[in-house]
Tab-separated table of C-alpha atoms and ligand atoms in Angstrom:
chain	number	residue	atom	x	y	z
A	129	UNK	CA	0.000	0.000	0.000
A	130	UNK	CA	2.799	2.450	1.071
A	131	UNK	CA	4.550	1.460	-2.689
A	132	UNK	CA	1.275	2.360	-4.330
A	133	UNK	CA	1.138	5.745	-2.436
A	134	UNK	CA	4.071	6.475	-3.439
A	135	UNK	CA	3.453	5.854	-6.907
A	136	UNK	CA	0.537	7.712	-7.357
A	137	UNK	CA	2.846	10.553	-5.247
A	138	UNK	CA	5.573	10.313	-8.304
A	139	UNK	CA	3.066	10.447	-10.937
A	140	UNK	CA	1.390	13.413	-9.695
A	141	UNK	CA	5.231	15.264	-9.312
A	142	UNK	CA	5.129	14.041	-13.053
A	143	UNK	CA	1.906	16.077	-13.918
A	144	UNK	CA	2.912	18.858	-12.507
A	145	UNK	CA	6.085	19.662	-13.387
A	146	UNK	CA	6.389	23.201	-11.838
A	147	UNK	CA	7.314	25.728	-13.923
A	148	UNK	CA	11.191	26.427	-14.476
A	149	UNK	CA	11.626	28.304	-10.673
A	150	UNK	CA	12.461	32.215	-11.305
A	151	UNK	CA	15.728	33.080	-10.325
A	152	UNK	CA	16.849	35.474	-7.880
A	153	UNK	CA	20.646	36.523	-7.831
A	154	UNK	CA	20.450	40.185	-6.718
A	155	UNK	CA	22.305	41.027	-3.827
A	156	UNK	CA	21.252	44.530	-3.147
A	157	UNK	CA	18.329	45.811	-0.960
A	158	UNK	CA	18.478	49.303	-3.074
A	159	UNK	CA	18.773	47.999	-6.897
A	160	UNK	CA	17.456	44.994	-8.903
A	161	UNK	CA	17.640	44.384	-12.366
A	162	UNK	CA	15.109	42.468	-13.771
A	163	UNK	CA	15.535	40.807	-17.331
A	164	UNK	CA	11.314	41.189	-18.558
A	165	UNK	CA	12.342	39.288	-21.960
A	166	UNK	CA	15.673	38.264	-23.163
A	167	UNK	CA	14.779	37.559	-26.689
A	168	UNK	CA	15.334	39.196	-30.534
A	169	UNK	CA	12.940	38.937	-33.527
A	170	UNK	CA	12.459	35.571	-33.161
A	171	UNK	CA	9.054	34.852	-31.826
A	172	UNK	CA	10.289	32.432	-28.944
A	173	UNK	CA	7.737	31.004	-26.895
A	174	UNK	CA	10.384	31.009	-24.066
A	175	UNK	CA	12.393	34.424	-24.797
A	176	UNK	CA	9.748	37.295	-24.490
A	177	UNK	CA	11.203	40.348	-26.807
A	178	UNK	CA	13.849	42.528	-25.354
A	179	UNK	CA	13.237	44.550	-22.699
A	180	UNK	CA	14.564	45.143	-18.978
A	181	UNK	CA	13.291	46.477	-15.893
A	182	UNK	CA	16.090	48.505	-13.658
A	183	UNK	CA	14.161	48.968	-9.903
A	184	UNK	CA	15.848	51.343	-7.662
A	185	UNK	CA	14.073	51.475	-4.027
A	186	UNK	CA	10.605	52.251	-5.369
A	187	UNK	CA	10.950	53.398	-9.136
A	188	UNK	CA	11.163	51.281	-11.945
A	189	UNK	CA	12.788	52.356	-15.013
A	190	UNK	CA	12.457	50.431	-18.374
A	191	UNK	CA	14.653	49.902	-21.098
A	192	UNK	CA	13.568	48.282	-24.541
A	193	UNK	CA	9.961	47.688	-25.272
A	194	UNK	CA	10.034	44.236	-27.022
A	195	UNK	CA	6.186	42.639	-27.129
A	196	UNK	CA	5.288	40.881	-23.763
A	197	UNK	CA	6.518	43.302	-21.540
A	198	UNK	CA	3.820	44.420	-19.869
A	199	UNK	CA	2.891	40.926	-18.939
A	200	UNK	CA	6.303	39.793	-18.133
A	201	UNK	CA	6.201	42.608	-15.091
A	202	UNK	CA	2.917	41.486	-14.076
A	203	UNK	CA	4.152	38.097	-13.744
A	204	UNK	CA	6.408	39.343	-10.639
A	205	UNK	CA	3.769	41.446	-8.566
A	206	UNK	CA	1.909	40.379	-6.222
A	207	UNK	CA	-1.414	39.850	-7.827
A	208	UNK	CA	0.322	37.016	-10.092
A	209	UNK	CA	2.402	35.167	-7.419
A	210	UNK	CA	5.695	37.291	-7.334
A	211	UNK	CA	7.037	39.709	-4.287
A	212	UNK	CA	7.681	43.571	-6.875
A	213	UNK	CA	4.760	44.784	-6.370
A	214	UNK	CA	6.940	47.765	-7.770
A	215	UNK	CA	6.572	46.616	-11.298
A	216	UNK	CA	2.472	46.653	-11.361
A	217	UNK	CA	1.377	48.178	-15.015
A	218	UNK	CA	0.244	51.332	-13.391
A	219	UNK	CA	3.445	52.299	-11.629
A	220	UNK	CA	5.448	52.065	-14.910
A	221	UNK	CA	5.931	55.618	-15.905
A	222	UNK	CA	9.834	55.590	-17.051
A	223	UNK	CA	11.260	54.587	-19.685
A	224	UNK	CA	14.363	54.760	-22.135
A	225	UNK	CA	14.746	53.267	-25.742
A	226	UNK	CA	17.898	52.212	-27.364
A	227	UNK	CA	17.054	52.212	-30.689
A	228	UNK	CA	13.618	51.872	-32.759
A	229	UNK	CA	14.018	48.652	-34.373
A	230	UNK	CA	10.971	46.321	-33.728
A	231	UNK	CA	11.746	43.574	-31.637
A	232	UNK	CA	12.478	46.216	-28.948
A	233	UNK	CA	9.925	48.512	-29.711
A	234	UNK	CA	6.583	46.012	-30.932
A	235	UNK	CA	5.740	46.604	-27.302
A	236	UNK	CA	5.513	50.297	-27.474
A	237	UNK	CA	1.782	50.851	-27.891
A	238	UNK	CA	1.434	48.348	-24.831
A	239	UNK	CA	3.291	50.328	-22.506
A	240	UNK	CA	1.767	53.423	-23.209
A	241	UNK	CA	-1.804	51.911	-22.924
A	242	UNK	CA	-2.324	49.243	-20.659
A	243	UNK	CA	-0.625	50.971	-17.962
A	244	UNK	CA	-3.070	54.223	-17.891
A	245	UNK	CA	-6.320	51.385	-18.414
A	246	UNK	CA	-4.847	49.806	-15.235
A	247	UNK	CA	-4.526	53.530	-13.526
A	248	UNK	CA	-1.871	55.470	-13.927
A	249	UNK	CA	-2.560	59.199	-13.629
A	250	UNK	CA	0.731	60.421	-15.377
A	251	UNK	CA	2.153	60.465	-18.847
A	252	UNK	CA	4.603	58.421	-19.792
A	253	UNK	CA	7.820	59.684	-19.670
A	254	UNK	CA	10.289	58.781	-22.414
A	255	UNK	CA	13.988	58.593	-23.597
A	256	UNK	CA	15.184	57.836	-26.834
A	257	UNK	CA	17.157	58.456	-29.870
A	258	UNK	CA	15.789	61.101	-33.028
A	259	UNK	CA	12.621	59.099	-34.427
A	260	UNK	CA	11.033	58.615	-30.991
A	261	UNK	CA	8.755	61.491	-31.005
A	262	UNK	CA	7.653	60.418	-34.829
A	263	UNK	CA	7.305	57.059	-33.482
A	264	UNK	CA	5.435	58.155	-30.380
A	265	UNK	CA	3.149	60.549	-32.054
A	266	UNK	CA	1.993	57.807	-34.786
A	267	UNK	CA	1.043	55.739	-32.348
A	268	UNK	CA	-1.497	58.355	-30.488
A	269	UNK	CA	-2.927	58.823	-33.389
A	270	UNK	CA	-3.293	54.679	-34.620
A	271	UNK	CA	-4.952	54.700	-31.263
A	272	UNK	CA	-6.858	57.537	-30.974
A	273	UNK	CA	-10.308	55.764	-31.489
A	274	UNK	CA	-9.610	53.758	-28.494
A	275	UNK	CA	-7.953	57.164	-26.255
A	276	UNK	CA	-10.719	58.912	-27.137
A	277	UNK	CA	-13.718	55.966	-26.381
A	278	UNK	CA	-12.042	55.220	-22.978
A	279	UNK	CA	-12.014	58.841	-22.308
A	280	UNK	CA	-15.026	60.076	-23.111
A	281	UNK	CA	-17.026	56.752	-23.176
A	282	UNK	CA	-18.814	55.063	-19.865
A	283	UNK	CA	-15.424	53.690	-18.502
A	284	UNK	CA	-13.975	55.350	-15.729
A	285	UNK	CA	-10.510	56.741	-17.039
A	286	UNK	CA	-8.485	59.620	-16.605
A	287	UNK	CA	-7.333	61.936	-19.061
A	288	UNK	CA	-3.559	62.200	-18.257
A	289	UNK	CA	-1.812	58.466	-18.143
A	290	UNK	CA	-2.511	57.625	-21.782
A	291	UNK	CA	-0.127	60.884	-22.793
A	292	UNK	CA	4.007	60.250	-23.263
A	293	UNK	CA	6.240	63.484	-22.729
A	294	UNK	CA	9.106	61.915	-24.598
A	295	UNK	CA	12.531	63.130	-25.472
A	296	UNK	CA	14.884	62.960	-27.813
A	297	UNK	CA	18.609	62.352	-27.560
A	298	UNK	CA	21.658	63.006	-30.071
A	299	UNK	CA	24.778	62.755	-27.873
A	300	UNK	CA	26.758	60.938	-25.955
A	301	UNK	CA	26.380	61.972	-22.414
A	302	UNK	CA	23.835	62.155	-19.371
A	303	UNK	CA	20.306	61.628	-20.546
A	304	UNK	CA	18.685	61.308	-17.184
A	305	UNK	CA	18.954	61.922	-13.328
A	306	UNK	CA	17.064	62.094	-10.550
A	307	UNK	CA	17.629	60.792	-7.136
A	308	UNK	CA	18.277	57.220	-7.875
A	309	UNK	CA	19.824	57.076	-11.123
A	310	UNK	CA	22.130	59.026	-13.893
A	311	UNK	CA	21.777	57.518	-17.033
A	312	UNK	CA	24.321	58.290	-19.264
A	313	UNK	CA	24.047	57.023	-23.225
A	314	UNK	CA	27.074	55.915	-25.348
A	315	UNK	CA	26.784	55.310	-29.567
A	316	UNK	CA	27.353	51.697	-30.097
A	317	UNK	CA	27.482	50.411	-33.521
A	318	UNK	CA	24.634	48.192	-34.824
A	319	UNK	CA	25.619	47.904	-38.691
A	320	UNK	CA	24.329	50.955	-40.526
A	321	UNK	CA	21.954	51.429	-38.117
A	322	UNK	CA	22.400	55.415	-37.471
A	323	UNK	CA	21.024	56.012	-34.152
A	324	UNK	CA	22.095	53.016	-31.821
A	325	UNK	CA	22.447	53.049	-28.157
A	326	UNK	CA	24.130	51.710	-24.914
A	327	UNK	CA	23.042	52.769	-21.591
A	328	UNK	CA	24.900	53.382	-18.421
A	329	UNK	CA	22.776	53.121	-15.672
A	330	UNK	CA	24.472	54.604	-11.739
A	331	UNK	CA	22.555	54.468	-8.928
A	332	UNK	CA	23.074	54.485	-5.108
A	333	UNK	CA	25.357	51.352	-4.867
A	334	UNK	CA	25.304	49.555	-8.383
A	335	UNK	CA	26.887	50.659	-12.098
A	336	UNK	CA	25.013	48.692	-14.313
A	337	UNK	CA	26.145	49.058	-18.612
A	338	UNK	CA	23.799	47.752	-21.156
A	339	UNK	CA	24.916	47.218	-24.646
A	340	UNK	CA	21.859	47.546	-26.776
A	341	UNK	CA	21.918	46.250	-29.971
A	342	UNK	CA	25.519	46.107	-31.559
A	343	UNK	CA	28.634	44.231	-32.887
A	344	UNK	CA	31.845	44.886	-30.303
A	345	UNK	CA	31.747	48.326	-29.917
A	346	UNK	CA	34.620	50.706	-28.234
A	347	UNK	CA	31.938	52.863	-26.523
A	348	UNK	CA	30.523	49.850	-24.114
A	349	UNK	CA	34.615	48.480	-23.340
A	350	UNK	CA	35.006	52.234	-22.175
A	351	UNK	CA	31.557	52.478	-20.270
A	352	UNK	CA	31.532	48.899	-18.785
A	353	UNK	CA	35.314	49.045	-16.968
A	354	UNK	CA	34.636	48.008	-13.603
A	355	UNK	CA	30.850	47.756	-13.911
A	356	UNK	CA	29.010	45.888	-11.368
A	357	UNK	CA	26.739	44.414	-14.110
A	358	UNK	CA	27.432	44.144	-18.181
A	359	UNK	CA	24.242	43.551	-20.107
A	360	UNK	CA	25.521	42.163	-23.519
A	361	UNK	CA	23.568	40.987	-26.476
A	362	UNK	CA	25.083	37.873	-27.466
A	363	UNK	CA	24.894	35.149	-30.822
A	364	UNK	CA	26.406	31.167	-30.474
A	365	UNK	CA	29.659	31.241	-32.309
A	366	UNK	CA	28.643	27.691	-33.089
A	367	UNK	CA	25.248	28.341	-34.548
A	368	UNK	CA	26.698	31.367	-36.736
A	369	UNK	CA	29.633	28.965	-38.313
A	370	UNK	CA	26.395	26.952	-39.683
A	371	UNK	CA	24.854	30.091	-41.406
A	372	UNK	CA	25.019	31.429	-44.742
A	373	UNK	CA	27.495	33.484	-46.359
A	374	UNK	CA	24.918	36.259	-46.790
A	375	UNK	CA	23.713	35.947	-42.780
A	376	UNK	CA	27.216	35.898	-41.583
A	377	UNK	CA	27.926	38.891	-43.257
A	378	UNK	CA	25.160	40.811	-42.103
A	379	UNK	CA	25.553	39.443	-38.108
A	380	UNK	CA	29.122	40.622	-38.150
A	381	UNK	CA	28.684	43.925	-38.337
A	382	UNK	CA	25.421	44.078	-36.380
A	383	UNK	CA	25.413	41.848	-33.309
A	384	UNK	CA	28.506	39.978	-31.282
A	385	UNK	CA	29.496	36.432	-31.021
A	386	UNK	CA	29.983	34.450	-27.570
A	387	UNK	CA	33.874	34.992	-28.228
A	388	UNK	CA	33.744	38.458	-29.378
A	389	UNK	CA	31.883	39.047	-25.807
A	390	UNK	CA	34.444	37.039	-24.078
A	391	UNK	CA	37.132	39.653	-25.037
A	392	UNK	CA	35.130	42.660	-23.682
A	393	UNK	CA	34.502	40.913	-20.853
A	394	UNK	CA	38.258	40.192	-20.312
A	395	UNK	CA	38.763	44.049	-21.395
A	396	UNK	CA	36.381	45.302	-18.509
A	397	UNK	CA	36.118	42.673	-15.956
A	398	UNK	CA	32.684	43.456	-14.871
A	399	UNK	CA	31.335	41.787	-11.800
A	400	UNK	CA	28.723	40.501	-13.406
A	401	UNK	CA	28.278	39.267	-17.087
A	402	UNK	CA	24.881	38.866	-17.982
A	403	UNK	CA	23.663	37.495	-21.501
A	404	UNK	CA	20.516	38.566	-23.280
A	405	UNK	CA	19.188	39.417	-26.761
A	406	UNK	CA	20.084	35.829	-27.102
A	407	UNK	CA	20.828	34.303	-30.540
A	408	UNK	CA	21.302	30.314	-29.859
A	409	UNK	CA	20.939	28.961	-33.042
A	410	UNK	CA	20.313	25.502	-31.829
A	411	UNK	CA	23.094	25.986	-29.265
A	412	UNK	CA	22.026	25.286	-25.383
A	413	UNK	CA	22.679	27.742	-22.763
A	414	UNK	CA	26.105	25.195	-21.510
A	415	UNK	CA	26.994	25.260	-24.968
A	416	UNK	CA	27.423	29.551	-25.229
A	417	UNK	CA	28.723	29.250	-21.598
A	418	UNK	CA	31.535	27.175	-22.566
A	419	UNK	CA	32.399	29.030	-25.870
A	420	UNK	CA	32.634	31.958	-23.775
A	421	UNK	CA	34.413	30.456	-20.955
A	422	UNK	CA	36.995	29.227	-23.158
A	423	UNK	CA	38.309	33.165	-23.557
A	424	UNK	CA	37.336	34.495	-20.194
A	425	UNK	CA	36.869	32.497	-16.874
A	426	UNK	CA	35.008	35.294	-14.775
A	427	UNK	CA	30.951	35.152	-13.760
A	428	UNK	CA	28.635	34.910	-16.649
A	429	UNK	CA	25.120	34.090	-16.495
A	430	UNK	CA	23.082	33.227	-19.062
A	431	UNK	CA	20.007	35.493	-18.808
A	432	UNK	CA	16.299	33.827	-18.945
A	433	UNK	CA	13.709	35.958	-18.622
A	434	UNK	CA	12.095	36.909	-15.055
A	435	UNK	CA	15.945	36.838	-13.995
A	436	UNK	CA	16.488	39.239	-11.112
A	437	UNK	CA	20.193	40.483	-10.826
B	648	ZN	ZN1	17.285	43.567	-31.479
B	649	ZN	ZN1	18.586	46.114	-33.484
């Protein structure tokens, strides 16, 4: 009988395999940086498209807009099982962009949006290269049926959260500061691409670089000496060997291999190395681990999303 119990016990674990557990490295009280999706144009099921959540104390601040953001935060408050009840779509109200290409902007209209239908009383405010007002502005008006139903229709909604006070940046310098952060933003170069970002991040007790979208680029070794956290968009060196001549040509110039990240890494010893924008071409997470480990031996972690660092 006790055999049978048991069992039944095991085939029930089987049933319900838990979910892969969300993983908690952070080791600061005052700053957590929260990986919403680590993914690219790809439509992965498991990769949500590219966007991060720096919280300092009680602010979050967004970078990247990739579709699934909004629900990616949601799935850490408290109403859906997680302890951030900091990230809840109404308290989102900062933001910065690193450039306008889709995968990290196909979640734009969501942020504005579903954050004022779920309450917030503010505009948006946000940061981004030339083409973010144009891009901002369009998508008002694509949705000014719904702005202006919700608004003036039965629903109770206020008039202010569904606005964006955005602005535009051209140089390299400080974007952004207030009492928790200076954001500072560097060119990086992302093929032809003319208006392509990395951000440094300060606050109280973290430095915390984020590379955007780019192939190895001089402005993030500079930024990301000594950085408590590097944020790197990575491809499998293995996968690319595979493509073809007319892929490899165009990922060379616009994105960086496992090895290529290796050497900034070795170049700028951050304390942290954290992979995401992830390319694996087949490749498993061990796999880009140990082409990168074969350059540079220091901590590198593999980002998945809902990652807390
Ligand atoms: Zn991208
Ligand atoms: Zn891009």
């Amino acid at each position: 009988m006790k055999q049978f119990i048991l069992f039944i016990s095991f085939l029930f674990l089987l049933g319900n395999q838990p979910a892969a557990a969300q993983r908690d490295f952070s080791d600061s009280e005052i700053t957590k940086l929260v990986l919403l999706g680590t993914g690219n144009p790809n439509p992965s099921p498991d990769q949500s498209g590219c966007a991060l959540a720096l919280v300092v104390r009680d602010t979050p601040y967004l970078i990247d807009f990739g579709p699934g953001l909004i629900r990616r935060a949601a799935r850490l408050t408290p109403k859906y099982g997680g302890d951030l009840a900091v990230l809840e779509a109404r308290k989102l109200k900062k933001a910065f962009l690193t450039h306008l290409h889709s995968d990290h902007t196909a979640g734009y209209a969501d942020l504005i949006l579903t954050p004022w239908v779920m309450g917030r009383e503010e505009a948006l405010e946000v940061y981004g290269p030339t083409g973010t007002g144009h891009m901002t502005e369009h998508i008002l008006e694509a949705y000014q049926e719904d702005i202006r139903y919700r608004v003036y229709g039965d629903e109770p909604a206020n008039d202010q959260g569904w606005r964006v006070n955005w602005q535009e940046f051209e140089e390299e310098g400080e974007i952004y500061r207030d009492s928790n952060v200076v954001v500072v933003a560097f060119p990086v170069i992302h093929g032809s691409w003319p208006n392509a970002w990395g951000f440094r991040f300060t606050t109280p007790d973290k430095v915390i670089v984020i590379s955007g979208d780019c192939k190895p680029s001089p402005k993030v070794v500079e930024y990301a000496k000594g950085a408590d956290i590097l944020v790197h968009e990575v491809y499998s060196q293995a996968g690319f060997e595979a493509k073809s001549e007319d892929w490899k040509a165009y990922h060379t110039v616009h994105h960086t291999s496992t090895l290529e990240l290796a050497k900034i890494a070795r170049a700028t010893e951050p304390g942290k190395v954290v992979l995401y924008h992830i390319l694996f071409w087949g490749s498993s997470e061990s796999e880009l681990l140990k082409e990168i480990h074969s350059v540079y031996q220091g901590g590198v972690f593999v980002g998945q999303d809902l990652d807390i660092f």
